Amino acid sequence: MKIIGFACDHAGFELKETAREYITSLGYRCRDFGAYSAGSSDYPDHAHPLARAVESGEVETGVALCGTGNGIGIALNKHRSIRAAICWLPEIAQLARAHNDANILVLPARFIAPDDMKAIVDIFLNTPFEGGRHLRRVEKIPVQ
């Protein structure tokens, strides 16, 4: 069974809880790296443990949330093997997986509704990486 990791700050907490419940209902196991409440928190404190868990294989992939998705996405992408993609439409999630082999889905919690989140999550979790010409590009991402 796949394990999905979660991270958020205070702005993403409510939607993270909804996403975690939804993903659990799909049969996945979840590992929560916080935040654990809507009280003020700093997204890097939760992003870095999630990124390390994805890098080590402790979790298969991740879902991260903050108000816009930008802050937590920037923190996640500081990790060499992380490809975190901010997705606010199912089509963006599909392309992030198929073309960029994104390994963490970043959701802008203040800008998407729970039903939209579910559609985005479904696409992200079920779209394979196409490889081919896209693999060459993905391999060029890490700074040597």
PDB file of C-alpha atoms in Angstrom:
ATOM      1  CA  MET A   1       0.000   0.000   0.000  1.00  0.00           C
ATOM      2  CA  LYS A   2       1.312   3.417  -0.957  1.00  0.00           C
ATOM      3  CA  ILE A   3       2.078   5.940   1.760  1.00  0.00           C
ATOM      4  CA  ILE A   4       1.369   9.584   0.981  1.00  0.00           C
ATOM      5  CA  GLY A   5       3.078  12.298   3.019  1.00  0.00           C
ATOM      6  CA  PHE A   6       1.424  15.577   3.969  1.00  0.00           C
ATOM      7  CA  ALA A   7       2.727  18.982   4.980  1.00  0.00           C
ATOM      8  CA  CYS A   8       1.119  22.385   5.380  1.00  0.00           C
ATOM      9  CA  ASP A   9       1.202  25.618   7.284  1.00  0.00           C
ATOM     10  CA  HIS A  10      -1.706  27.190   9.155  1.00  0.00           C
ATOM     11  CA  ALA A  11      -3.343  28.441   5.937  1.00  0.00           C
ATOM     12  CA  GLY A  12      -3.383  24.949   4.480  1.00  0.00           C
ATOM     13  CA  PHE A  13      -4.410  23.071   7.609  1.00  0.00           C
ATOM     14  CA  GLU A  14      -8.153  22.770   6.983  1.00  0.00           C
ATOM     15  CA  LEU A  15      -7.808  21.640   3.360  1.00  0.00           C
ATOM     16  CA  LYS A  16      -4.947  19.296   4.340  1.00  0.00           C
ATOM     17  CA  GLU A  17      -7.239  17.555   6.790  1.00  0.00           C
ATOM     18  CA  THR A  18      -9.886  17.180   4.071  1.00  0.00           C
ATOM     19  CA  ALA A  19      -7.274  15.894   1.596  1.00  0.00           C
ATOM     20  CA  ARG A  20      -5.861  13.434   4.126  1.00  0.00           C
ATOM     21  CA  GLU A  21      -9.321  12.038   4.875  1.00  0.00           C
ATOM     22  CA  TYR A  22     -10.093  11.780   1.163  1.00  0.00           C
ATOM     23  CA  ILE A  23      -6.817  10.046   0.295  1.00  0.00           C
ATOM     24  CA  THR A  24      -7.261   7.633   3.198  1.00  0.00           C
ATOM     25  CA  SER A  25     -10.727   6.785   1.840  1.00  0.00           C
ATOM     26  CA  LEU A  26      -9.036   5.817  -1.450  1.00  0.00           C
ATOM     27  CA  GLY A  27      -7.036   3.151   0.393  1.00  0.00           C
ATOM     28  CA  TYR A  28      -3.724   4.959   0.863  1.00  0.00           C
ATOM     29  CA  ARG A  29      -1.859   5.243   4.145  1.00  0.00           C
ATOM     30  CA  CYS A  30      -0.878   8.739   5.229  1.00  0.00           C
ATOM     31  CA  ARG A  31       2.039  10.257   7.095  1.00  0.00           C
ATOM     32  CA  ASP A  32       1.417  13.747   8.417  1.00  0.00           C
ATOM     33  CA  PHE A  33       4.373  16.102   8.902  1.00  0.00           C
ATOM     34  CA  GLY A  34       2.168  18.948  10.185  1.00  0.00           C
ATOM     35  CA  ALA A  35       1.000  21.529  10.771  1.00  0.00           C
ATOM     36  CA  TYR A  36      -1.328  19.951  13.280  1.00  0.00           C
ATOM     37  CA  SER A  37      -3.604  22.960  13.844  1.00  0.00           C
ATOM     38  CA  ALA A  38      -4.675  26.225  12.266  1.00  0.00           C
ATOM     39  CA  GLY A  39      -2.418  28.112  14.689  1.00  0.00           C
ATOM     40  CA  SER A  40       0.355  30.126  13.085  1.00  0.00           C
ATOM     41  CA  SER A  41       3.195  27.957  11.754  1.00  0.00           C
ATOM     42  CA  ASP A  42       6.112  28.245   9.360  1.00  0.00           C
ATOM     43  CA  TYR A  43       5.841  26.180   6.160  1.00  0.00           C
ATOM     44  CA  PRO A  44       9.567  25.264   5.983  1.00  0.00           C
ATOM     45  CA  ASP A  45       9.258  23.447   9.329  1.00  0.00           C
ATOM     46  CA  HIS A  46       6.855  20.996   7.676  1.00  0.00           C
ATOM     47  CA  ALA A  47       8.083  21.099   4.073  1.00  0.00           C
ATOM     48  CA  HIS A  48      11.622  19.897   4.784  1.00  0.00           C
ATOM     49  CA  PRO A  49      10.611  16.727   6.696  1.00  0.00           C
ATOM     50  CA  LEU A  50       8.170  15.843   3.898  1.00  0.00           C
ATOM     51  CA  ALA A  51      10.834  16.392   1.245  1.00  0.00           C
ATOM     52  CA  ARG A  52      13.320  14.218   3.145  1.00  0.00           C
ATOM     53  CA  ALA A  53      10.686  11.467   3.468  1.00  0.00           C
ATOM     54  CA  VAL A  54      10.027  11.515  -0.289  1.00  0.00           C
ATOM     55  CA  GLU A  55      13.770  11.515  -1.015  1.00  0.00           C
ATOM     56  CA  SER A  56      14.392   8.542   1.281  1.00  0.00           C
ATOM     57  CA  GLY A  57      11.407   6.544   0.019  1.00  0.00           C
ATOM     58  CA  GLU A  58       9.704   6.610   3.418  1.00  0.00           C
ATOM     59  CA  VAL A  59       6.649   7.950   1.557  1.00  0.00           C
ATOM     60  CA  GLU A  60       5.841   7.419  -2.105  1.00  0.00           C
ATOM     61  CA  THR A  61       4.770  10.970  -2.846  1.00  0.00           C
ATOM     62  CA  GLY A  62       3.479  14.007  -1.026  1.00  0.00           C
ATOM     63  CA  VAL A  63       0.758  16.605  -0.828  1.00  0.00           C
ATOM     64  CA  ALA A  64       1.708  20.033   0.519  1.00  0.00           C
ATOM     65  CA  LEU A  65      -0.436  23.077   1.110  1.00  0.00           C
ATOM     66  CA  CYS A  66      -0.112  26.702   2.062  1.00  0.00           C
ATOM     67  CA  GLY A  67      -2.193  29.759   1.235  1.00  0.00           C
ATOM     68  CA  THR A  68      -0.887  30.230  -2.312  1.00  0.00           C
ATOM     69  CA  GLY A  69       1.261  27.132  -2.639  1.00  0.00           C
ATOM     70  CA  ASN A  70       4.251  29.322  -3.393  1.00  0.00           C
ATOM     71  CA  GLY A  71       6.010  29.354  -0.026  1.00  0.00           C
ATOM     72  CA  ILE A  72       5.822  25.653   0.686  1.00  0.00           C
ATOM     73  CA  GLY A  73       6.600  24.861  -2.961  1.00  0.00           C
ATOM     74  CA  ILE A  74       9.754  26.962  -2.874  1.00  0.00           C
ATOM     75  CA  ALA A  75      10.920  25.254   0.330  1.00  0.00           C
ATOM     76  CA  LEU A  76      10.239  21.779  -1.088  1.00  0.00           C
ATOM     77  CA  ASN A  77      12.068  22.487  -4.320  1.00  0.00           C
ATOM     78  CA  LYS A  78      15.263  23.358  -2.439  1.00  0.00           C
ATOM     79  CA  HIS A  79      15.746  19.581  -2.143  1.00  0.00           C
ATOM     80  CA  ARG A  80      17.735  18.136  -5.026  1.00  0.00           C
ATOM     81  CA  SER A  81      15.416  15.283  -5.977  1.00  0.00           C
ATOM     82  CA  ILE A  82      12.109  16.987  -5.271  1.00  0.00           C
ATOM     83  CA  ARG A  83       9.903  18.194  -8.083  1.00  0.00           C
ATOM     84  CA  ALA A  84       7.030  19.934  -6.304  1.00  0.00           C
ATOM     85  CA  ALA A  85       4.347  21.346  -8.602  1.00  0.00           C
ATOM     86  CA  ILE A  86       1.693  23.895  -7.676  1.00  0.00           C
ATOM     87  CA  CYS A  87      -1.559  22.661  -9.208  1.00  0.00           C
ATOM     88  CA  TRP A  88      -4.893  24.442  -9.125  1.00  0.00           C
ATOM     89  CA  LEU A  89      -6.563  22.602 -12.018  1.00  0.00           C
ATOM     90  CA  PRO A  90      -6.693  18.869 -12.853  1.00  0.00           C
ATOM     91  CA  GLU A  91      -5.046  19.558 -16.222  1.00  0.00           C
ATOM     92  CA  ILE A  92      -2.039  21.141 -14.528  1.00  0.00           C
ATOM     93  CA  ALA A  93      -1.717  18.132 -12.203  1.00  0.00           C
ATOM     94  CA  GLN A  94      -1.862  15.779 -15.194  1.00  0.00           C
ATOM     95  CA  LEU A  95       0.901  17.638 -17.021  1.00  0.00           C
ATOM     96  CA  ALA A  96       3.004  18.006 -13.865  1.00  0.00           C
ATOM     97  CA  ARG A  97       3.031  14.220 -13.513  1.00  0.00           C
ATOM     98  CA  ALA A  98       3.172  13.236 -17.192  1.00  0.00           C
ATOM     99  CA  HIS A  99       5.771  15.761 -18.333  1.00  0.00           C
ATOM    100  CA  ASN A 100       7.677  16.772 -15.191  1.00  0.00           C
ATOM    101  CA  ASP A 101       7.501  13.615 -13.058  1.00  0.00           C
ATOM    102  CA  ALA A 102       6.370  15.810 -10.154  1.00  0.00           C
ATOM    103  CA  ASN A 103       6.713  13.893  -6.894  1.00  0.00           C
ATOM    104  CA  ILE A 104       4.921  16.331  -4.580  1.00  0.00           C
ATOM    105  CA  LEU A 105       1.580  17.944  -5.313  1.00  0.00           C
ATOM    106  CA  VAL A 106       1.340  21.500  -3.964  1.00  0.00           C
ATOM    107  CA  LEU A 107      -2.121  22.935  -3.482  1.00  0.00           C
ATOM    108  CA  PRO A 108      -2.961  26.641  -3.048  1.00  0.00           C
ATOM    109  CA  ALA A 109      -5.390  26.168  -0.162  1.00  0.00           C
ATOM    110  CA  ARG A 110      -6.905  29.650  -0.271  1.00  0.00           C
ATOM    111  CA  PHE A 111      -7.782  29.338  -3.949  1.00  0.00           C
ATOM    112  CA  ILE A 112      -9.335  25.900  -4.459  1.00  0.00           C
ATOM    113  CA  ALA A 113     -12.491  24.257  -3.165  1.00  0.00           C
ATOM    114  CA  PRO A 114     -12.519  20.779  -1.601  1.00  0.00           C
ATOM    115  CA  ASP A 115     -14.200  19.199  -4.640  1.00  0.00           C
ATOM    116  CA  ASP A 116     -11.578  20.715  -6.936  1.00  0.00           C
ATOM    117  CA  MET A 117      -8.860  19.418  -4.602  1.00  0.00           C
ATOM    118  CA  LYS A 118     -10.257  15.889  -4.917  1.00  0.00           C
ATOM    119  CA  ALA A 119     -10.206  16.037  -8.715  1.00  0.00           C
ATOM    120  CA  ILE A 120      -6.630  17.366  -8.692  1.00  0.00           C
ATOM    121  CA  VAL A 121      -5.489  14.688  -6.227  1.00  0.00           C
ATOM    122  CA  ASP A 122      -7.110  11.914  -8.293  1.00  0.00           C
ATOM    123  CA  ILE A 123      -5.299  13.014 -11.441  1.00  0.00           C
ATOM    124  CA  PHE A 124      -1.982  13.512  -9.660  1.00  0.00           C
ATOM    125  CA  LEU A 125      -2.043  10.081  -8.009  1.00  0.00           C
ATOM    126  CA  ASN A 126      -3.132   8.242 -11.153  1.00  0.00           C
ATOM    127  CA  THR A 127      -1.093   9.853 -13.922  1.00  0.00           C
ATOM    128  CA  PRO A 128       2.163   8.112 -14.825  1.00  0.00           C
ATOM    129  CA  PHE A 129       5.291   9.889 -15.992  1.00  0.00           C
ATOM    130  CA  GLU A 130       5.515   9.627 -19.791  1.00  0.00           C
ATOM    131  CA  GLY A 131       9.300   9.492 -19.916  1.00  0.00           C
ATOM    132  CA  GLY A 132      10.687   9.792 -23.453  1.00  0.00           C
ATOM    133  CA  ARG A 133      11.640  13.346 -24.371  1.00  0.00           C
ATOM    134  CA  HIS A 134      10.435  14.475 -20.947  1.00  0.00           C
ATOM    135  CA  LEU A 135      12.970  12.281 -19.143  1.00  0.00           C
ATOM    136  CA  ARG A 136      15.843  14.138 -20.798  1.00  0.00           C
ATOM    137  CA  ARG A 137      14.452  17.422 -19.491  1.00  0.00           C
ATOM    138  CA  VAL A 138      13.781  16.151 -15.981  1.00  0.00           C
ATOM    139  CA  GLU A 139      17.329  14.781 -15.777  1.00  0.00           C
ATOM    140  CA  LYS A 140      18.658  18.301 -16.478  1.00  0.00           C
ATOM    141  CA  ILE A 141      16.845  19.870 -13.495  1.00  0.00           C
ATOM    142  CA  PRO A 142      19.307  19.194 -10.644  1.00  0.00           C
ATOM    143  CA  VAL A 143      22.252  21.615 -10.593  1.00  0.00           C
ATOM    144  CA  GLN A 144      25.415  19.630 -11.045  1.00  0.00           C
TER     145      GLN A 144
END
